[in-house]
GROMACS .gro file of N, CA and C in nm:
model
  501
    1MET      N    1  -2.797   0.054   0.559
    1MET     CA    2  -2.814   0.194   0.575
    1MET      C    3  -2.750   0.232   0.716
    2SER      N    4  -2.663   0.345   0.708
    2SER     CA    5  -2.605   0.381   0.832
    2SER      C    6  -2.711   0.445   0.926
    3ASN      N    7  -2.675   0.462   1.048
    3ASN     CA    8  -2.769   0.523   1.140
    3ASN      C    9  -2.802   0.661   1.101
    4ASN      N   10  -2.717   0.742   1.061
    4ASN     CA   11  -2.742   0.879   1.021
    4ASN      C   12  -2.827   0.884   0.896
    5LEU      N   13  -2.804   0.803   0.803
    5LEU     CA   14  -2.886   0.793   0.679
    5LEU      C   15  -3.031   0.746   0.709
    6PHE      N   16  -3.036   0.649   0.802
    6PHE     CA   17  -3.163   0.600   0.847
    6PHE      C   18  -3.240   0.705   0.926
    7GLY      N   19  -3.194   0.780   1.001
    7GLY     CA   20  -3.249   0.882   1.079
    7GLY      C   21  -3.300   0.995   0.998
    8ILE      N   22  -3.217   1.040   0.892
    8ILE     CA   23  -3.252   1.145   0.802
    8ILE      C   24  -3.373   1.094   0.719
    9ASN      N   25  -3.371   0.983   0.663
    9ASN     CA   26  -3.481   0.926   0.582
    9ASN      C   27  -3.607   0.908   0.659
   10ILE      N   28  -3.605   0.875   0.783
   10ILE     CA   29  -3.719   0.851   0.873
   10ILE      C   30  -3.781   0.994   0.894
   11PHE      N   31  -3.701   1.098   0.924
   11PHE     CA   32  -3.734   1.239   0.945
   11PHE      C   33  -3.803   1.283   0.813
   12ARG      N   34  -3.743   1.256   0.694
   12ARG     CA   35  -3.797   1.301   0.574
   12ARG      C   36  -3.923   1.236   0.534
   13PHE      N   37  -3.938   1.109   0.574
   13PHE     CA   38  -4.064   1.040   0.554
   13PHE      C   39  -4.183   1.105   0.631
   14ILE      N   40  -4.154   1.130   0.760
   14ILE     CA   41  -4.257   1.196   0.839
   14ILE      C   42  -4.286   1.338   0.799
   15PHE      N   43  -4.180   1.405   0.754
   15PHE     CA   44  -4.203   1.544   0.714
   15PHE      C   45  -4.285   1.562   0.585
   16VAL      N   46  -4.259   1.481   0.491
   16VAL     CA   47  -4.335   1.490   0.360
   16VAL      C   48  -4.479   1.427   0.381
   17LEU      N   49  -4.492   1.330   0.466
   17LEU     CA   50  -4.625   1.279   0.503
   17LEU      C   51  -4.713   1.383   0.567
   18LEU      N   52  -4.658   1.444   0.664
   18LEU     CA   53  -4.735   1.560   0.738
   18LEU      C   54  -4.750   1.678   0.648
   19LEU      N   55  -4.654   1.719   0.575
   19LEU     CA   56  -4.665   1.825   0.482
   19LEU      C   57  -4.783   1.801   0.378
   20GLN      N   58  -4.783   1.684   0.324
   20GLN     CA   59  -4.884   1.655   0.226
   20GLN      C   60  -5.019   1.648   0.289
   21GLY      N   61  -5.029   1.570   0.413
   21GLY     CA   62  -5.147   1.546   0.466
   21GLY      C   63  -5.221   1.657   0.555
   22LEU      N   64  -5.127   1.740   0.604
   22LEU     CA   65  -5.190   1.857   0.685
   22LEU      C   66  -5.182   1.988   0.619
   23LEU      N   67  -5.109   2.008   0.516
   23LEU     CA   68  -5.098   2.128   0.460
   23LEU      C   69  -5.159   2.128   0.307
   24PHE      N   70  -5.091   2.054   0.225
   24PHE     CA   71  -5.131   2.056   0.079
   24PHE      C   72  -5.267   1.987   0.060
   25LYS      N   73  -5.317   1.910   0.154
   25LYS     CA   74  -5.454   1.858   0.145
   25LYS      C   75  -5.556   1.965   0.132
   26TYR      N   76  -5.532   2.077   0.202
   26TYR     CA   77  -5.621   2.189   0.220
   26TYR      C   78  -5.604   2.302   0.107
   27VAL      N   79  -5.503   2.282   0.032
   27VAL     CA   80  -5.488   2.384  -0.078
   27VAL      C   81  -5.574   2.336  -0.192
   28ASP      N   82  -5.675   2.412  -0.225
   28ASP     CA   83  -5.767   2.379  -0.313
   28ASP      C   84  -5.776   2.472  -0.439
   29PHE      N   85  -5.726   2.428  -0.556
   29PHE     CA   86  -5.733   2.505  -0.683
   29PHE      C   87  -5.818   2.443  -0.779
   30LYS      N   88  -5.914   2.354  -0.743
   30LYS     CA   89  -6.021   2.291  -0.828
   30LYS      C   90  -5.934   2.198  -0.924
   31LEU      N   91  -5.860   2.253  -1.027
   31LEU     CA   92  -5.795   2.167  -1.123
   31LEU      C   93  -5.659   2.119  -1.088
   32ILE      N   94  -5.601   2.175  -0.975
   32ILE     CA   95  -5.461   2.146  -0.954
   32ILE      C   96  -5.455   2.073  -0.814
   33ASP      N   97  -5.372   1.957  -0.824
   33ASP     CA   98  -5.342   1.886  -0.709
   33ASP      C   99  -5.192   1.901  -0.682
   34ILE      N  100  -5.150   1.937  -0.569
   34ILE     CA  101  -5.013   1.949  -0.532
   34ILE      C  102  -4.972   1.833  -0.449
   35TYR      N  103  -4.870   1.771  -0.515
   35TYR     CA  104  -4.813   1.642  -0.444
   35TYR      C  105  -4.661   1.661  -0.429
   36ILE      N  106  -4.631   1.663  -0.293
   36ILE     CA  107  -4.498   1.684  -0.251
   36ILE      C  108  -4.430   1.547  -0.206
   37HIS      N  109  -4.519   1.449  -0.171
   37HIS     CA  110  -4.464   1.331  -0.112
   37HIS      C  111  -4.384   1.244  -0.199
   38PRO      N  112  -4.390   1.252  -0.340
   38PRO     CA  113  -4.292   1.171  -0.423
   38PRO      C  114  -4.151   1.215  -0.395
   39LEU      N  115  -4.124   1.334  -0.341
   39LEU     CA  116  -3.991   1.379  -0.308
   39LEU      C  117  -3.923   1.278  -0.221
   40PHE      N  118  -3.991   1.212  -0.123
   40PHE     CA  119  -3.926   1.101  -0.048
   40PHE      C  120  -3.855   0.994  -0.136
   41VAL      N  121  -3.925   0.942  -0.243
   41VAL     CA  122  -3.870   0.850  -0.330
   41VAL      C  123  -3.764   0.901  -0.415
   42LEU      N  124  -3.771   1.027  -0.454
   42LEU     CA  125  -3.675   1.087  -0.538
   42LEU      C  126  -3.541   1.101  -0.467
   43LEU      N  127  -3.543   1.116  -0.329
   43LEU     CA  128  -3.415   1.141  -0.251
   43LEU      C  129  -3.367   1.010  -0.179
   44LEU      N  130  -3.427   0.900  -0.201
   44LEU     CA  131  -3.374   0.780  -0.137
   44LEU      C  132  -3.239   0.755  -0.204
   45PRO      N  133  -3.155   0.697  -0.126
   45PRO     CA  134  -3.017   0.665  -0.164
   45PRO      C  135  -3.019   0.566  -0.289
   46LEU      N  136  -2.931   0.584  -0.381
   46LEU     CA  137  -2.920   0.500  -0.495
   46LEU      C  138  -2.896   0.358  -0.468
   47GLU      N  139  -2.826   0.321  -0.362
   47GLU     CA  140  -2.796   0.184  -0.323
   47GLU      C  141  -2.904   0.106  -0.243
   48ILE      N  142  -3.011   0.182  -0.219
   48ILE     CA  143  -3.114   0.110  -0.125
   48ILE      C  144  -3.168  -0.008  -0.195
   49PRO      N  145  -3.179  -0.118  -0.129
   49PRO     CA  146  -3.243  -0.245  -0.196
   49PRO      C  147  -3.375  -0.204  -0.236
   50MET      N  148  -3.410  -0.267  -0.354
   50MET     CA  149  -3.535  -0.244  -0.422
   50MET      C  150  -3.654  -0.282  -0.332
   51VAL      N  151  -3.653  -0.391  -0.261
   51VAL     CA  152  -3.756  -0.438  -0.171
   51VAL      C  153  -3.789  -0.324  -0.061
   52LEU      N  154  -3.678  -0.279  -0.012
   52LEU     CA  155  -3.696  -0.173   0.100
   52LEU      C  156  -3.757  -0.047   0.038
   53ALA      N  157  -3.710   0.000  -0.072
   53ALA     CA  158  -3.759   0.113  -0.143
   53ALA      C  159  -3.909   0.091  -0.160
   54LEU      N  160  -3.945  -0.028  -0.218
   54LEU     CA  161  -4.099  -0.046  -0.246
   54LEU      C  162  -4.176  -0.053  -0.116
   55ILE      N  163  -4.124  -0.105  -0.020
   55ILE     CA  164  -4.185  -0.106   0.118
   55ILE      C  165  -4.214   0.030   0.163
   56LEU      N  166  -4.098   0.106   0.161
   56LEU     CA  167  -4.117   0.252   0.207
   56LEU      C  168  -4.210   0.336   0.134
   57ALA      N  169  -4.210   0.319  -0.006
   57ALA     CA  170  -4.294   0.386  -0.094
   57ALA      C  171  -4.444   0.349  -0.064
   58PHE      N  172  -4.468   0.225  -0.044
   58PHE     CA  173  -4.601   0.177  -0.008
   58PHE      C  174  -4.648   0.234   0.125
   59ALA      N  175  -4.564   0.231   0.222
   59ALA     CA  176  -4.607   0.286   0.357
   59ALA      C  177  -4.638   0.437   0.345
   60LEU      N  178  -4.554   0.511   0.271
   60LEU     CA  179  -4.577   0.659   0.255
   60LEU      C  180  -4.704   0.680   0.171
   61GLY      N  181  -4.723   0.607   0.069
   61GLY     CA  182  -4.852   0.612  -0.013
   61GLY      C  183  -4.971   0.583   0.066
   62LEU      N  184  -4.959   0.477   0.154
   62LEU     CA  185  -5.073   0.437   0.236
   62LEU      C  186  -5.102   0.551   0.337
   63GLY      N  187  -5.001   0.617   0.384
   63GLY     CA  188  -5.017   0.726   0.488
   63GLY      C  189  -5.084   0.841   0.423
   64VAL      N  190  -5.042   0.868   0.287
   64VAL     CA  191  -5.104   0.984   0.217
   64VAL      C  192  -5.258   0.942   0.187
   65ASP      N  193  -5.280   0.821   0.141
   65ASP     CA  194  -5.417   0.775   0.124
   65ASP      C  195  -5.498   0.785   0.245
   66THR      N  196  -5.445   0.776   0.367
   66THR     CA  197  -5.522   0.786   0.488
   66THR      C  198  -5.559   0.935   0.506
   67PHE      N  199  -5.473   1.025   0.477
   67PHE     CA  200  -5.498   1.165   0.486
   67PHE      C  201  -5.597   1.219   0.376
   68LEU      N  202  -5.588   1.166   0.253
   68LEU     CA  203  -5.665   1.213   0.147
   68LEU      C  204  -5.787   1.128   0.106
   69ASN      N  205  -5.800   1.014   0.192
   69ASN     CA  206  -5.915   0.935   0.165
   69ASN      C  207  -5.927   0.882   0.018
   70SER      N  208  -5.804   0.833  -0.031
   70SER     CA  209  -5.807   0.801  -0.169
   70SER      C  210  -5.790   0.649  -0.198
   71PHE      N  211  -5.809   0.568  -0.100
   71PHE     CA  212  -5.831   0.432  -0.111
   71PHE      C  213  -5.724   0.352  -0.182
   72GLY      N  214  -5.594   0.378  -0.155
   72GLY     CA  215  -5.492   0.301  -0.214
   72GLY      C  216  -5.431   0.358  -0.344
   73LEU      N  217  -5.482   0.467  -0.394
   73LEU     CA  218  -5.435   0.533  -0.518
   73LEU      C  219  -5.290   0.568  -0.497
   74HIS      N  220  -5.261   0.645  -0.397
   74HIS     CA  221  -5.118   0.694  -0.378
   74HIS      C  222  -5.025   0.584  -0.349
   75ALA      N  223  -5.072   0.481  -0.274
   75ALA     CA  224  -4.992   0.367  -0.238
   75ALA      C  225  -4.939   0.297  -0.370
   76ALA      N  226  -5.029   0.276  -0.456
   76ALA     CA  227  -5.011   0.213  -0.581
   76ALA      C  228  -4.909   0.292  -0.674
   77VAL      N  229  -4.941   0.417  -0.683
   77VAL     CA  230  -4.849   0.508  -0.755
   77VAL      C  231  -4.710   0.525  -0.706
   78MET      N  232  -4.706   0.531  -0.574
   78MET     CA  233  -4.568   0.543  -0.502
   78MET      C  234  -4.491   0.419  -0.529
   79VAL      N  235  -4.553   0.291  -0.524
   79VAL     CA  236  -4.478   0.172  -0.540
   79VAL      C  237  -4.435   0.158  -0.701
   80ALA      N  238  -4.511   0.212  -0.787
   80ALA     CA  239  -4.482   0.210  -0.928
   80ALA      C  240  -4.375   0.313  -0.943
   81LEU      N  241  -4.372   0.423  -0.879
   81LEU     CA  242  -4.258   0.529  -0.893
   81LEU      C  243  -4.129   0.473  -0.841
   82ALA      N  244  -4.126   0.399  -0.718
   82ALA     CA  245  -4.016   0.342  -0.672
   82ALA      C  246  -3.959   0.238  -0.759
   83PHE      N  247  -4.048   0.159  -0.829
   83PHE     CA  248  -4.013   0.059  -0.923
   83PHE      C  249  -3.945   0.127  -1.041
   84LEU      N  250  -3.998   0.237  -1.094
   84LEU     CA  251  -3.937   0.303  -1.212
   84LEU      C  252  -3.813   0.381  -1.180
   85ARG      N  253  -3.779   0.407  -1.058
   85ARG     CA  254  -3.675   0.494  -1.019
   85ARG      C  255  -3.541   0.448  -1.081
   86PRO      N  256  -3.497   0.319  -1.067
   86PRO     CA  257  -3.373   0.275  -1.116
   86PRO      C  258  -3.368   0.286  -1.269
   87LEU      N  259  -3.474   0.267  -1.339
   87LEU     CA  260  -3.474   0.277  -1.483
   87LEU      C  261  -3.457   0.420  -1.527
   88ILE      N  262  -3.520   0.521  -1.462
   88ILE     CA  263  -3.505   0.655  -1.478
   88ILE      C  264  -3.369   0.700  -1.453
   89CYS      N  265  -3.309   0.649  -1.353
   89CYS     CA  266  -3.171   0.683  -1.307
   89CYS      C  267  -3.078   0.634  -1.406
   90ALA      N  268  -3.105   0.519  -1.471
   90ALA     CA  269  -3.016   0.453  -1.570
   90ALA      C  270  -3.026   0.543  -1.707
   91ILE      N  271  -3.147   0.586  -1.731
   91ILE     CA  272  -3.168   0.665  -1.852
   91ILE      C  273  -3.092   0.796  -1.854
   92ILE      N  274  -3.080   0.855  -1.736
   92ILE     CA  275  -3.017   0.993  -1.732
   92ILE      C  276  -2.886   0.974  -1.664
   93GLU      N  277  -2.825   0.854  -1.649
   93GLU     CA  278  -2.699   0.838  -1.587
   93GLU      C  279  -2.584   0.934  -1.644
   94PRO      N  280  -2.512   0.996  -1.562
   94PRO     CA  281  -2.405   1.076  -1.620
   94PRO      C  282  -2.300   0.992  -1.694
   95ILE      N  283  -2.225   1.047  -1.781
   95ILE     CA  284  -2.127   0.976  -1.866
   95ILE      C  285  -2.031   0.907  -1.773
   96SER      N  286  -1.990   0.966  -1.660
   96SER     CA  287  -1.892   0.911  -1.574
   96SER      C  288  -1.956   0.806  -1.479
   97GLY      N  289  -2.089   0.790  -1.480
   97GLY     CA  290  -2.156   0.695  -1.410
   97GLY      C  291  -2.183   0.746  -1.259
   98TYR      N  292  -2.247   0.672  -1.186
   98TYR     CA  293  -2.276   0.717  -1.040
   98TYR      C  294  -2.162   0.649  -0.956
   99GLU      N  295  -2.113   0.722  -0.857
   99GLU     CA  296  -2.010   0.675  -0.771
   99GLU      C  297  -2.084   0.609  -0.650
  100PRO      N  298  -2.016   0.514  -0.595
  100PRO     CA  299  -2.078   0.444  -0.474
  100PRO      C  300  -2.105   0.544  -0.361
  101GLY      N  301  -2.223   0.541  -0.310
  101GLY     CA  302  -2.262   0.627  -0.193
  101GLY      C  303  -2.302   0.771  -0.246
  102GLN      N  304  -2.303   0.796  -0.376
  102GLN     CA  305  -2.346   0.926  -0.426
  102GLN      C  306  -2.484   0.965  -0.392
  103LEU      N  307  -2.510   1.087  -0.359
  103LEU     CA  308  -2.643   1.133  -0.331
  103LEU      C  309  -2.705   1.178  -0.458
  104LEU      N  310  -2.843   1.158  -0.468
  104LEU     CA  311  -2.911   1.221  -0.593
  104LEU      C  312  -2.958   1.359  -0.546
  105SER      N  313  -2.856   1.450  -0.556
  105SER     CA  314  -2.879   1.589  -0.520
  105SER      C  315  -2.813   1.681  -0.619
  106LYS      N  316  -2.855   1.810  -0.611
  106LYS     CA  317  -2.791   1.913  -0.691
  106LYS      C  318  -2.645   1.930  -0.660
  107GLU      N  319  -2.605   1.903  -0.540
  107GLU     CA  320  -2.463   1.924  -0.494
  107GLU      C  321  -2.375   1.814  -0.563
  108SER      N  322  -2.427   1.703  -0.575
  108SER     CA  323  -2.336   1.601  -0.634
  108SER      C  324  -2.352   1.567  -0.783
  109LEU      N  325  -2.462   1.596  -0.831
  109LEU     CA  326  -2.497   1.568  -0.976
  109LEU      C  327  -2.528   1.694  -1.064
  110GLY      N  328  -2.539   1.806  -1.001
  110GLY     CA  329  -2.559   1.932  -1.071
  110GLY      C  330  -2.710   1.966  -1.092
  111ARG      N  331  -2.730   2.096  -1.125
  111ARG     CA  332  -2.863   2.146  -1.136
  111ARG      C  333  -2.944   2.084  -1.249
  112SER      N  334  -2.875   2.083  -1.365
  112SER     CA  335  -2.953   2.035  -1.484
  112SER      C  336  -2.986   1.886  -1.465
  113TRP      N  337  -2.900   1.800  -1.409
  113TRP     CA  338  -2.936   1.664  -1.374
  113TRP      C  339  -3.055   1.658  -1.277
  114ILE      N  340  -3.058   1.725  -1.176
  114ILE     CA  341  -3.161   1.715  -1.081
  114ILE      C  342  -3.292   1.770  -1.141
  115ILE      N  343  -3.286   1.871  -1.230
  115ILE     CA  344  -3.411   1.920  -1.292
  115ILE      C  345  -3.470   1.813  -1.386
  116ARG      N  346  -3.385   1.747  -1.469
  116ARG     CA  347  -3.430   1.638  -1.546
  116ARG      C  348  -3.480   1.517  -1.474
  117TYR      N  349  -3.412   1.490  -1.370
  117TYR     CA  350  -3.454   1.374  -1.282
  117TYR      C  351  -3.591   1.408  -1.221
  118THR      N  352  -3.617   1.519  -1.157
  118THR     CA  353  -3.733   1.569  -1.104
  118THR      C  354  -3.851   1.571  -1.203
  119ALA      N  355  -3.820   1.621  -1.327
  119ALA     CA  356  -3.925   1.624  -1.425
  119ALA      C  357  -3.963   1.490  -1.467
  120LEU      N  358  -3.876   1.398  -1.495
  120LEU     CA  359  -3.916   1.261  -1.528
  120LEU      C  360  -3.993   1.192  -1.416
  121MET      N  361  -3.944   1.199  -1.305
  121MET     CA  362  -4.007   1.118  -1.193
  121MET      C  363  -4.143   1.185  -1.161
  122MET      N  364  -4.150   1.316  -1.156
  122MET     CA  365  -4.278   1.371  -1.133
  122MET      C  366  -4.382   1.361  -1.243
  123GLY      N  367  -4.318   1.371  -1.368
  123GLY     CA  368  -4.401   1.338  -1.480
  123GLY      C  369  -4.473   1.201  -1.470
  124ALA      N  370  -4.387   1.100  -1.441
  124ALA     CA  371  -4.433   0.971  -1.433
  124ALA      C  372  -4.545   0.961  -1.325
  125TYR      N  373  -4.514   1.020  -1.207
  125TYR     CA  374  -4.601   1.015  -1.087
  125TYR      C  375  -4.741   1.077  -1.127
  126MET      N  376  -4.726   1.195  -1.195
  126MET     CA  377  -4.852   1.265  -1.223
  126MET      C  378  -4.947   1.196  -1.327
  127ILE      N  379  -4.875   1.142  -1.431
  127ILE     CA  380  -4.944   1.063  -1.525
  127ILE      C  381  -5.022   0.953  -1.458
  128MET      N  382  -4.953   0.872  -1.373
  128MET     CA  383  -5.013   0.750  -1.310
  128MET      C  384  -5.126   0.792  -1.214
  129ALA      N  385  -5.099   0.903  -1.130
  129ALA     CA  386  -5.194   0.944  -1.037
  129ALA      C  387  -5.323   0.997  -1.111
  130THR      N  388  -5.295   1.084  -1.212
  130THR     CA  389  -5.409   1.149  -1.269
  130THR      C  390  -5.494   1.042  -1.353
  131LEU      N  391  -5.425   0.955  -1.419
  131LEU     CA  392  -5.496   0.835  -1.488
  131LEU      C  393  -5.584   0.755  -1.400
  132LEU      N  394  -5.520   0.719  -1.289
  132LEU     CA  395  -5.595   0.626  -1.187
  132LEU      C  396  -5.710   0.700  -1.119
  133GLU      N  397  -5.686   0.827  -1.103
  133GLU     CA  398  -5.795   0.905  -1.022
  133GLU      C  399  -5.911   0.929  -1.120
  134ASP      N  400  -5.888   0.965  -1.246
  134ASP     CA  401  -5.989   1.005  -1.342
  134ASP      C  402  -6.037   0.882  -1.428
  135LEU      N  403  -5.955   0.780  -1.435
  135LEU     CA  404  -5.984   0.668  -1.529
  135LEU      C  405  -6.031   0.700  -1.671
  136SER      N  406  -5.977   0.810  -1.717
  136SER     CA  407  -6.023   0.847  -1.855
  136SER      C  408  -5.914   0.950  -1.903
  137ILE      N  409  -5.914   0.971  -2.042
  137ILE     CA  410  -5.830   1.069  -2.101
  137ILE      C  411  -5.921   1.162  -2.169
  138SER      N  412  -5.899   1.296  -2.136
  138SER     CA  413  -5.981   1.406  -2.200
  138SER      C  414  -5.903   1.530  -2.190
  139TRP      N  415  -5.953   1.645  -2.252
  139TRP     CA  416  -5.886   1.760  -2.247
  139TRP      C  417  -5.876   1.815  -2.094
  140LEU      N  418  -5.984   1.789  -2.024
  140LEU     CA  419  -5.976   1.840  -1.881
  140LEU      C  420  -5.864   1.759  -1.801
  141TRP      N  421  -5.858   1.632  -1.840
  141TRP     CA  422  -5.753   1.547  -1.776
  141TRP      C  423  -5.613   1.601  -1.816
  142LEU      N  424  -5.589   1.636  -1.941
  142LEU     CA  425  -5.467   1.693  -1.982
  142LEU      C  426  -5.433   1.823  -1.910
  143ALA      N  427  -5.526   1.915  -1.915
  143ALA     CA  428  -5.512   2.042  -1.837
  143ALA      C  429  -5.472   2.019  -1.693
  144ARG      N  430  -5.550   1.931  -1.628
  144ARG     CA  431  -5.526   1.894  -1.487
  144ARG      C  432  -5.380   1.850  -1.469
  145TYR      N  433  -5.338   1.745  -1.551
  145TYR     CA  434  -5.214   1.689  -1.542
  145TYR      C  435  -5.102   1.794  -1.565
  146ILE      N  436  -5.111   1.873  -1.666
  146ILE     CA  437  -5.013   1.977  -1.690
  146ILE      C  438  -4.994   2.072  -1.580
  147LEU      N  439  -5.115   2.127  -1.528
  147LEU     CA  440  -5.107   2.217  -1.420
  147LEU      C  441  -5.047   2.159  -1.290
  148SER      N  442  -5.103   2.039  -1.263
  148SER     CA  443  -5.050   1.967  -1.139
  148SER      C  444  -4.910   1.934  -1.139
  149PHE      N  445  -4.855   1.896  -1.264
  149PHE     CA  446  -4.720   1.860  -1.286
  149PHE      C  447  -4.636   1.984  -1.264
  150ILE      N  448  -4.676   2.098  -1.317
  150ILE     CA  449  -4.580   2.206  -1.306
  150ILE      C  450  -4.587   2.259  -1.168
  151ILE      N  451  -4.690   2.271  -1.093
  151ILE     CA  452  -4.699   2.322  -0.960
  151ILE      C  453  -4.616   2.225  -0.870
  152SER      N  454  -4.643   2.097  -0.878
  152SER     CA  455  -4.592   1.987  -0.790
  152SER      C  456  -4.435   1.986  -0.807
  153SER      N  457  -4.401   1.985  -0.932
  153SER     CA  458  -4.257   1.990  -0.970
  153SER      C  459  -4.185   2.115  -0.918
  154LEU      N  460  -4.244   2.224  -0.921
  154LEU     CA  461  -4.195   2.347  -0.867
  154LEU      C  462  -4.166   2.334  -0.720
  155PHE      N  463  -4.262   2.276  -0.643
  155PHE     CA  464  -4.255   2.259  -0.500
  155PHE      C  465  -4.136   2.164  -0.462
  156VAL      N  466  -4.127   2.052  -0.543
  156VAL     CA  467  -4.021   1.956  -0.525
  156VAL      C  468  -3.888   2.008  -0.550
  157LEU      N  469  -3.877   2.089  -0.660
  157LEU     CA  470  -3.744   2.149  -0.693
  157LEU      C  471  -3.709   2.264  -0.592
  158LEU      N  472  -3.804   2.330  -0.543
  158LEU     CA  473  -3.784   2.437  -0.447
  158LEU      C  474  -3.728   2.373  -0.314
  159TYR      N  475  -3.786   2.263  -0.274
  159TYR     CA  476  -3.729   2.192  -0.165
  159TYR      C  477  -3.583   2.157  -0.180
  160GLN      N  478  -3.551   2.099  -0.305
  160GLN     CA  479  -3.419   2.048  -0.337
  160GLN      C  480  -3.322   2.168  -0.351
  161PHE      N  481  -3.365   2.290  -0.392
  161PHE     CA  482  -3.270   2.402  -0.409
  161PHE      C  483  -3.255   2.470  -0.279
  162ILE      N  484  -3.359   2.461  -0.193
  162ILE     CA  485  -3.349   2.546  -0.057
  162ILE      C  486  -3.267   2.469   0.040
  163PHE      N  487  -3.303   2.337   0.050
  163PHE     CA  488  -3.233   2.255   0.150
  163PHE      C  489  -3.116   2.183   0.080
  164LYS      N  490  -2.999   2.186   0.152
  164LYS     CA  491  -2.884   2.111   0.109
  164LYS      C  492  -2.910   1.954   0.141
  165ILE      N  493  -2.912   1.871   0.047
  165ILE     CA  494  -2.938   1.727   0.067
  165ILE      C  495  -2.812   1.661   0.123
  166ARG      N  496  -2.821   1.619   0.249
  166ARG     CA  497  -2.711   1.545   0.305
  166ARG      C  498  -2.747   1.401   0.336
  167VAL      N  499  -2.658   1.323   0.318
  167VAL     CA  500  -2.669   1.179   0.352
  167VAL      C  501  -2.778   1.120   0.277
   0.00000   0.00000   0.00000
C-alpha cells in the first residue's frame, strides 16, 4: 500500500468508527439499526491482501463492539464481510474485468455497479448482523432487517455519492 493510500484508509477507519460509535449509536428508531462502518470494507482497495483486509475488518468491528457493547458481534460480521468481498466482487465483475489499481467507486465503475455492490455487501452484512443479534427468524426480524438494510444502505450510498473516492 502506498503512503497516500495508507493514510486515506487510516483516516477512513477512524472516521467511520467515530461516526458509528459517537453519532449513530444514539440514533434510536426501535426497529432500525443504522450501520455505516461496513463502508470501510466496501472501499478497501481491490488488491489488498486478504489477511490485511481481515485484520482491519476485525479491528474496526472490535472498535464498534466497544462503542455498542455488543461483545464481538460486529467483529465477527465484519470479518465475514471482508471474507465475502472478493466473491461478491467476482460475481458483479464488469465484462472488461477490473484494471490493476482500480478503485471500487462510482467514478471508476459507474453508478449502477456501485449500487449493486453496496446492496449485496450491505445485504450480506445486515443478514449476518441481524441473525447473530436476534438468533431467530420471525416477522419482526424480517421487518427489522429490511428497514435497517434500506436506511444503512442509503447512508453508505450517500457517502459514496457525496464524496469523491480517491486512492
